[in-house]
PDB file of C-alpha atoms in Angstrom:
ATOM      1  CA  MET A   7     118.653 130.578  31.568  1.00 49.00           C
ATOM      2  CA  ALA A   8     116.021 129.624  34.214  1.00 53.00           C
ATOM      3  CA  GLY A   9     112.507 129.125  33.076  1.00 53.00           C
ATOM      4  CA  ILE A  10     113.234 127.418  29.749  1.00 55.00           C
ATOM      5  CA  GLU A  11     111.406 124.175  29.372  1.00 56.00           C
ATOM      6  CA  SER A  12     111.341 121.495  26.723  1.00 50.00           C
ATOM      7  CA  MET A  13     107.819 121.440  24.822  1.00 52.00           C
ATOM      8  CA  ILE A  14     107.413 117.983  23.247  1.00 52.00           C
ATOM      9  CA  VAL A  15     104.060 117.608  21.741  1.00 49.00           C
ATOM     10  CA  GLU A  16     103.010 114.159  20.861  1.00 47.00           C
ATOM     11  CA  GLU A  17      99.929 113.920  18.307  1.00 48.00           C
ATOM     12  CA  LYS A  18      97.754 111.165  19.458  1.00 52.00           C
ATOM     13  CA  GLN A  19      94.455 109.940  17.797  1.00 52.00           C
ATOM     14  CA  PRO A  20      91.562 110.600  20.071  1.00 54.00           C
ATOM     15  CA  PRO A  21      90.134 107.609  21.398  1.00 58.00           C
ATOM     16  CA  THR A  22      87.094 106.250  19.400  1.00 53.00           C
ATOM     17  CA  LYS A  23      83.766 106.762  21.096  1.00 65.00           C
ATOM     18  CA  GLN A  24      82.354 103.306  21.818  1.00 76.00           C
ATOM     19  CA  ILE A  25      79.171 102.733  19.839  1.00 83.00           C
ATOM     20  CA  ASP A  26      76.464 100.456  20.836  1.00 84.00           C
ATOM     21  CA  ARG A  27      75.898  98.505  17.721  1.00 85.00           C
ATOM     22  CA  GLU A  28      72.686  97.036  18.991  1.00 86.00           C
ATOM     23  CA  LYS A  29      71.080 100.385  19.348  1.00 88.00           C
ATOM     24  CA  THR A  30      72.826 102.439  16.669  1.00 87.00           C
ATOM     25  CA  CYS A  31      71.779 102.293  13.149  1.00 91.00           C
ATOM     26  CA  PRO A  32      74.596 101.521  10.809  1.00 93.00           C
ATOM     27  CA  LEU A  33      75.634 103.679   7.928  1.00 95.00           C
ATOM     28  CA  LEU A  34      76.115 102.613   4.249  1.00 96.00           C
ATOM     29  CA  LEU A  35      79.920 102.614   3.253  1.00 96.00           C
ATOM     30  CA  ARG A  36      80.380 102.408  -0.449  1.00 96.00           C
ATOM     31  CA  VAL A  37      83.545 100.750  -1.230  1.00 97.00           C
ATOM     32  CA  PHE A  38      85.464 100.494  -4.505  1.00 97.00           C
ATOM     33  CA  CYS A  39      88.324  97.937  -4.869  1.00 95.00           C
ATOM     34  CA  SER A  40      90.990  97.649  -7.512  1.00 94.00           C
ATOM     35  CA  THR A  41      94.177  95.818  -7.979  1.00 93.00           C
ATOM     36  CA  GLY A  42      97.585  97.527  -8.097  1.00 88.00           C
ATOM     37  CA  ARG A  43      96.305 101.088  -8.122  1.00 93.00           C
ATOM     38  CA  HIS A  44      93.677 103.351  -6.558  1.00 95.00           C
ATOM     39  CA  HIS A  45      90.769 104.681  -8.840  1.00 94.00           C
ATOM     40  CA  SER A  46      91.401 108.261  -9.997  1.00 94.00           C
ATOM     41  CA  PRO A  47      89.177 110.836  -8.186  1.00 92.00           C
ATOM     42  CA  GLN A  48      87.907 111.897 -11.704  1.00 92.00           C
ATOM     43  CA  GLU A  49      86.165 108.419 -11.837  1.00 93.00           C
ATOM     44  CA  PHE A  50      83.758 109.685  -9.183  1.00 93.00           C
ATOM     45  CA  GLN A  51      82.780 112.967 -10.878  1.00 87.00           C
ATOM     46  CA  HIS A  52      79.433 113.922 -12.406  1.00 84.00           C
ATOM     47  CA  GLY A  53      77.383 111.363 -10.238  1.00 84.00           C
ATOM     48  CA  ASN A  54      79.516 108.447 -11.627  1.00 90.00           C
ATOM     49  CA  VAL A  55      81.281 105.759  -9.672  1.00 93.00           C
ATOM     50  CA  PRO A  56      83.486 102.878 -10.663  1.00 93.00           C
ATOM     51  CA  SER A  57      81.476  99.719 -11.593  1.00 90.00           C
ATOM     52  CA  ASN A  58      82.869  97.463  -8.937  1.00 90.00           C
ATOM     53  CA  GLU A  59      81.010  98.682  -5.964  1.00 94.00           C
ATOM     54  CA  LEU A  60      80.869  96.748  -2.614  1.00 95.00           C
ATOM     55  CA  GLN A  61      78.180  98.079  -0.248  1.00 96.00           C
ATOM     56  CA  ILE A  62      79.215  97.596   3.526  1.00 95.00           C
ATOM     57  CA  TYR A  63      76.694  98.473   6.329  1.00 96.00           C
ATOM     58  CA  THR A  64      78.914  99.517   9.375  1.00 95.00           C
ATOM     59  CA  TRP A  65      79.636 102.008  12.148  1.00 94.00           C
ATOM     60  CA  GLN A  66      81.926 104.818  12.673  1.00 94.00           C
ATOM     61  CA  ASP A  67      83.933 102.848  15.080  1.00 95.00           C
ATOM     62  CA  ALA A  68      84.634 100.107  12.423  1.00 95.00           C
ATOM     63  CA  THR A  69      88.360  99.567  12.058  1.00 96.00           C
ATOM     64  CA  LEU A  70      90.477  99.038   8.984  1.00 97.00           C
ATOM     65  CA  ARG A  71      91.061  95.394  10.215  1.00 97.00           C
ATOM     66  CA  GLU A  72      87.213  94.877  10.395  1.00 96.00           C
ATOM     67  CA  LEU A  73      86.830  96.485   6.704  1.00 97.00           C
ATOM     68  CA  THR A  74      89.696  94.148   5.509  1.00 96.00           C
ATOM     69  CA  ALA A  75      87.889  91.098   6.731  1.00 95.00           C
ATOM     70  CA  LEU A  76      84.820  92.072   5.069  1.00 95.00           C
ATOM     71  CA  VAL A  77      86.386  92.600   1.919  1.00 95.00           C
ATOM     72  CA  ARG A  78      88.252  89.229   2.183  1.00 94.00           C
ATOM     73  CA  ASP A  79      84.880  87.477   2.752  1.00 93.00           C
ATOM     74  CA  VAL A  80      83.594  88.625  -0.633  1.00 93.00           C
ATOM     75  CA  ASN A  81      86.843  88.472  -2.653  1.00 90.00           C
ATOM     76  CA  PRO A  82      88.409  85.003  -2.129  1.00 88.00           C
ATOM     77  CA  GLU A  83      91.505  86.002  -4.124  1.00 86.00           C
ATOM     78  CA  THR A  84      92.368  88.619  -1.461  1.00 90.00           C
ATOM     79  CA  ARG A  85      92.622  86.141   1.243  1.00 90.00           C
ATOM     80  CA  ARG A  86      96.208  85.161   0.622  1.00 92.00           C
ATOM     81  CA  LYS A  87      98.763  85.908   3.360  1.00 92.00           C
ATOM     82  CA  GLY A  88     100.677  89.102   2.327  1.00 92.00           C
ATOM     83  CA  THR A  89      97.885  90.724   0.327  1.00 94.00           C
ATOM     84  CA  TYR A  90      98.035  94.559   1.091  1.00 95.00           C
ATOM     85  CA  PHE A  91      94.949  96.836   1.412  1.00 96.00           C
ATOM     86  CA  ASP A  92      95.663 100.507   0.939  1.00 97.00           C
ATOM     87  CA  PHE A  93      92.664 102.469   2.211  1.00 97.00           C
ATOM     88  CA  ALA A  94      91.814 105.874   0.906  1.00 97.00           C
ATOM     89  CA  LEU A  95      88.846 108.169   1.458  1.00 97.00           C
ATOM     90  CA  VAL A  96      87.199 109.896  -1.471  1.00 97.00           C
ATOM     91  CA  SER A  97      85.190 112.919  -0.739  1.00 95.00           C
ATOM     92  CA  PRO A  98      83.736 116.004  -2.461  1.00 92.00           C
ATOM     93  CA  ASP A  99      86.309 118.632  -2.854  1.00 90.00           C
ATOM     94  CA  PRO A 100      84.939 121.803  -1.113  1.00 87.00           C
ATOM     95  CA  TYR A 101      87.073 124.248  -3.290  1.00 88.00           C
ATOM     96  CA  ASN A 102      86.562 122.685  -6.688  1.00 86.00           C
ATOM     97  CA  GLN A 103      83.930 120.806  -8.379  1.00 85.00           C
ATOM     98  CA  GLY A 104      84.897 117.111  -8.157  1.00 88.00           C
ATOM     99  CA  TYR A 105      86.408 114.838  -5.613  1.00 94.00           C
ATOM    100  CA  ARG A 106      89.601 114.446  -3.734  1.00 95.00           C
ATOM    101  CA  MET A 107      91.365 111.280  -2.360  1.00 96.00           C
ATOM    102  CA  ARG A 108      93.161 110.995   0.979  1.00 96.00           C
ATOM    103  CA  GLU A 109      95.008 107.716   1.859  1.00 96.00           C
ATOM    104  CA  ILE A 110      94.355 106.753   5.399  1.00 97.00           C
ATOM    105  CA  GLY A 111      96.084 103.437   6.119  1.00 97.00           C
ATOM    106  CA  VAL A 112      97.241 100.059   5.072  1.00 96.00           C
ATOM    107  CA  THR A 113      96.452  96.589   6.270  1.00 96.00           C
ATOM    108  CA  CYS A 114      98.032  93.193   5.313  1.00 94.00           C
ATOM    109  CA  SER A 115      96.450  89.794   5.488  1.00 92.00           C
ATOM    110  CA  GLY A 116      98.209  87.547   7.837  1.00 90.00           C
ATOM    111  CA  GLN A 117     100.204  90.380   9.542  1.00 91.00           C
ATOM    112  CA  ARG A 118      99.674  92.984  12.177  1.00 94.00           C
ATOM    113  CA  ASN A 119      99.985  96.475  11.044  1.00 91.00           C
ATOM    114  CA  ALA A 120      99.951  99.940  12.784  1.00 93.00           C
ATOM    115  CA  ASP A 121      96.862 101.003  10.800  1.00 96.00           C
ATOM    116  CA  ASP A 122      94.870  97.818  11.939  1.00 96.00           C
ATOM    117  CA  GLY A 123      92.982  99.592  14.735  1.00 96.00           C
ATOM    118  CA  LEU A 124      92.268 102.932  12.915  1.00 97.00           C
ATOM    119  CA  SER A 125      88.631 103.668  13.015  1.00 96.00           C
ATOM    120  CA  LEU A 126      86.574 105.398  10.323  1.00 96.00           C
ATOM    121  CA  ALA A 127      85.997 108.224  12.972  1.00 95.00           C
ATOM    122  CA  GLN A 128      89.677 108.513  13.670  1.00 96.00           C
ATOM    123  CA  ALA A 129      90.270 108.816   9.849  1.00 96.00           C
ATOM    124  CA  LYS A 130      87.745 111.533   9.735  1.00 96.00           C
ATOM    125  CA  PHE A 131      85.245 109.621   7.564  1.00 96.00           C
ATOM    126  CA  THR A 132      82.240 111.639   6.909  1.00 95.00           C
ATOM    127  CA  ILE A 133      78.858 110.055   5.853  1.00 93.00           C
ATOM    128  CA  GLY A 134      78.766 110.422   2.053  1.00 92.00           C
ATOM    129  CA  ASP A 135      82.430 109.797   1.558  1.00 95.00           C
ATOM    130  CA  TYR A 136      83.466 106.717  -0.471  1.00 97.00           C
ATOM    131  CA  MET A 137      86.179 104.169   0.390  1.00 97.00           C
ATOM    132  CA  ASP A 138      88.639 103.328  -2.222  1.00 97.00           C
ATOM    133  CA  ILE A 139      90.929 100.209  -1.578  1.00 97.00           C
ATOM    134  CA  ASN A 140      94.072  99.411  -3.609  1.00 96.00           C
ATOM    135  CA  ILE A 141      94.668  95.690  -3.139  1.00 95.00           C
ATOM    136  CA  THR A 142      98.085  94.411  -3.866  1.00 94.00           C
ATOM    137  CA  PRO A 143      98.553  90.669  -4.137  1.00 92.00           C
ATOM    138  CA  PRO A 144     101.413  89.084  -2.278  1.00 88.00           C
ATOM    139  CA  ASN A 145     103.410  88.427  -5.457  1.00 77.00           C
ATOM    140  CA  ARG A 146     103.418  92.021  -6.603  1.00 71.00           C
ATOM    141  CA  VAL A 147     105.663  94.630  -5.039  1.00 57.00           C
ATOM    142  CA  PRO A 148     103.608  97.066  -3.007  1.00 52.00           C
ATOM    143  CA  GLN A 149     103.875 100.702  -3.869  1.00 53.00           C
ATOM    144  CA  GLN A 150     105.665 102.774  -1.301  1.00 52.00           C
ATOM    145  CA  ARG A 151     103.866 103.014   1.837  1.00 50.00           C
ATOM    146  CA  ARG A 152     103.400 106.345   3.564  1.00 46.00           C
ATOM    147  CA  ARG A 153     101.610 107.383   6.543  1.00 48.00           C
ATOM    148  CA  PRO A 154      98.950 110.193   5.968  1.00 48.00           C
ATOM    149  CA  TYR A 155      99.773 111.724   9.446  1.00 42.00           C
TER     150      TYR A 155
END
């Protein structure tokens, strides 16, 4: 059986291209937070969006850890250690009228997490997508965590 080789392919995220934030114009990221659940994709249909919008100017190399810090700055109740932030992208569905939601990662206040360094570019964020964040306080049991990839 000469010539048989093991082919193990490890999927790695491509490195995030460094952006010069002094010279690159930021993008507007429209963020919608809720406690204990994600918004429904139907809440984004027909030009509507949920009422609790947070607008963040950032760059494609922004990480989930950075976005967590920005949300914590404006929502004092999310600063408690053990608060989970479950991130999802909401984007137009190319096959149907409406939107689809795709979970991209989870961070936790006061703890390191595997998804902390995930950038918007690595999550395949496209300008025009919305960010939906399910915030779970430390006194609640978080929903089962699953990696999208």
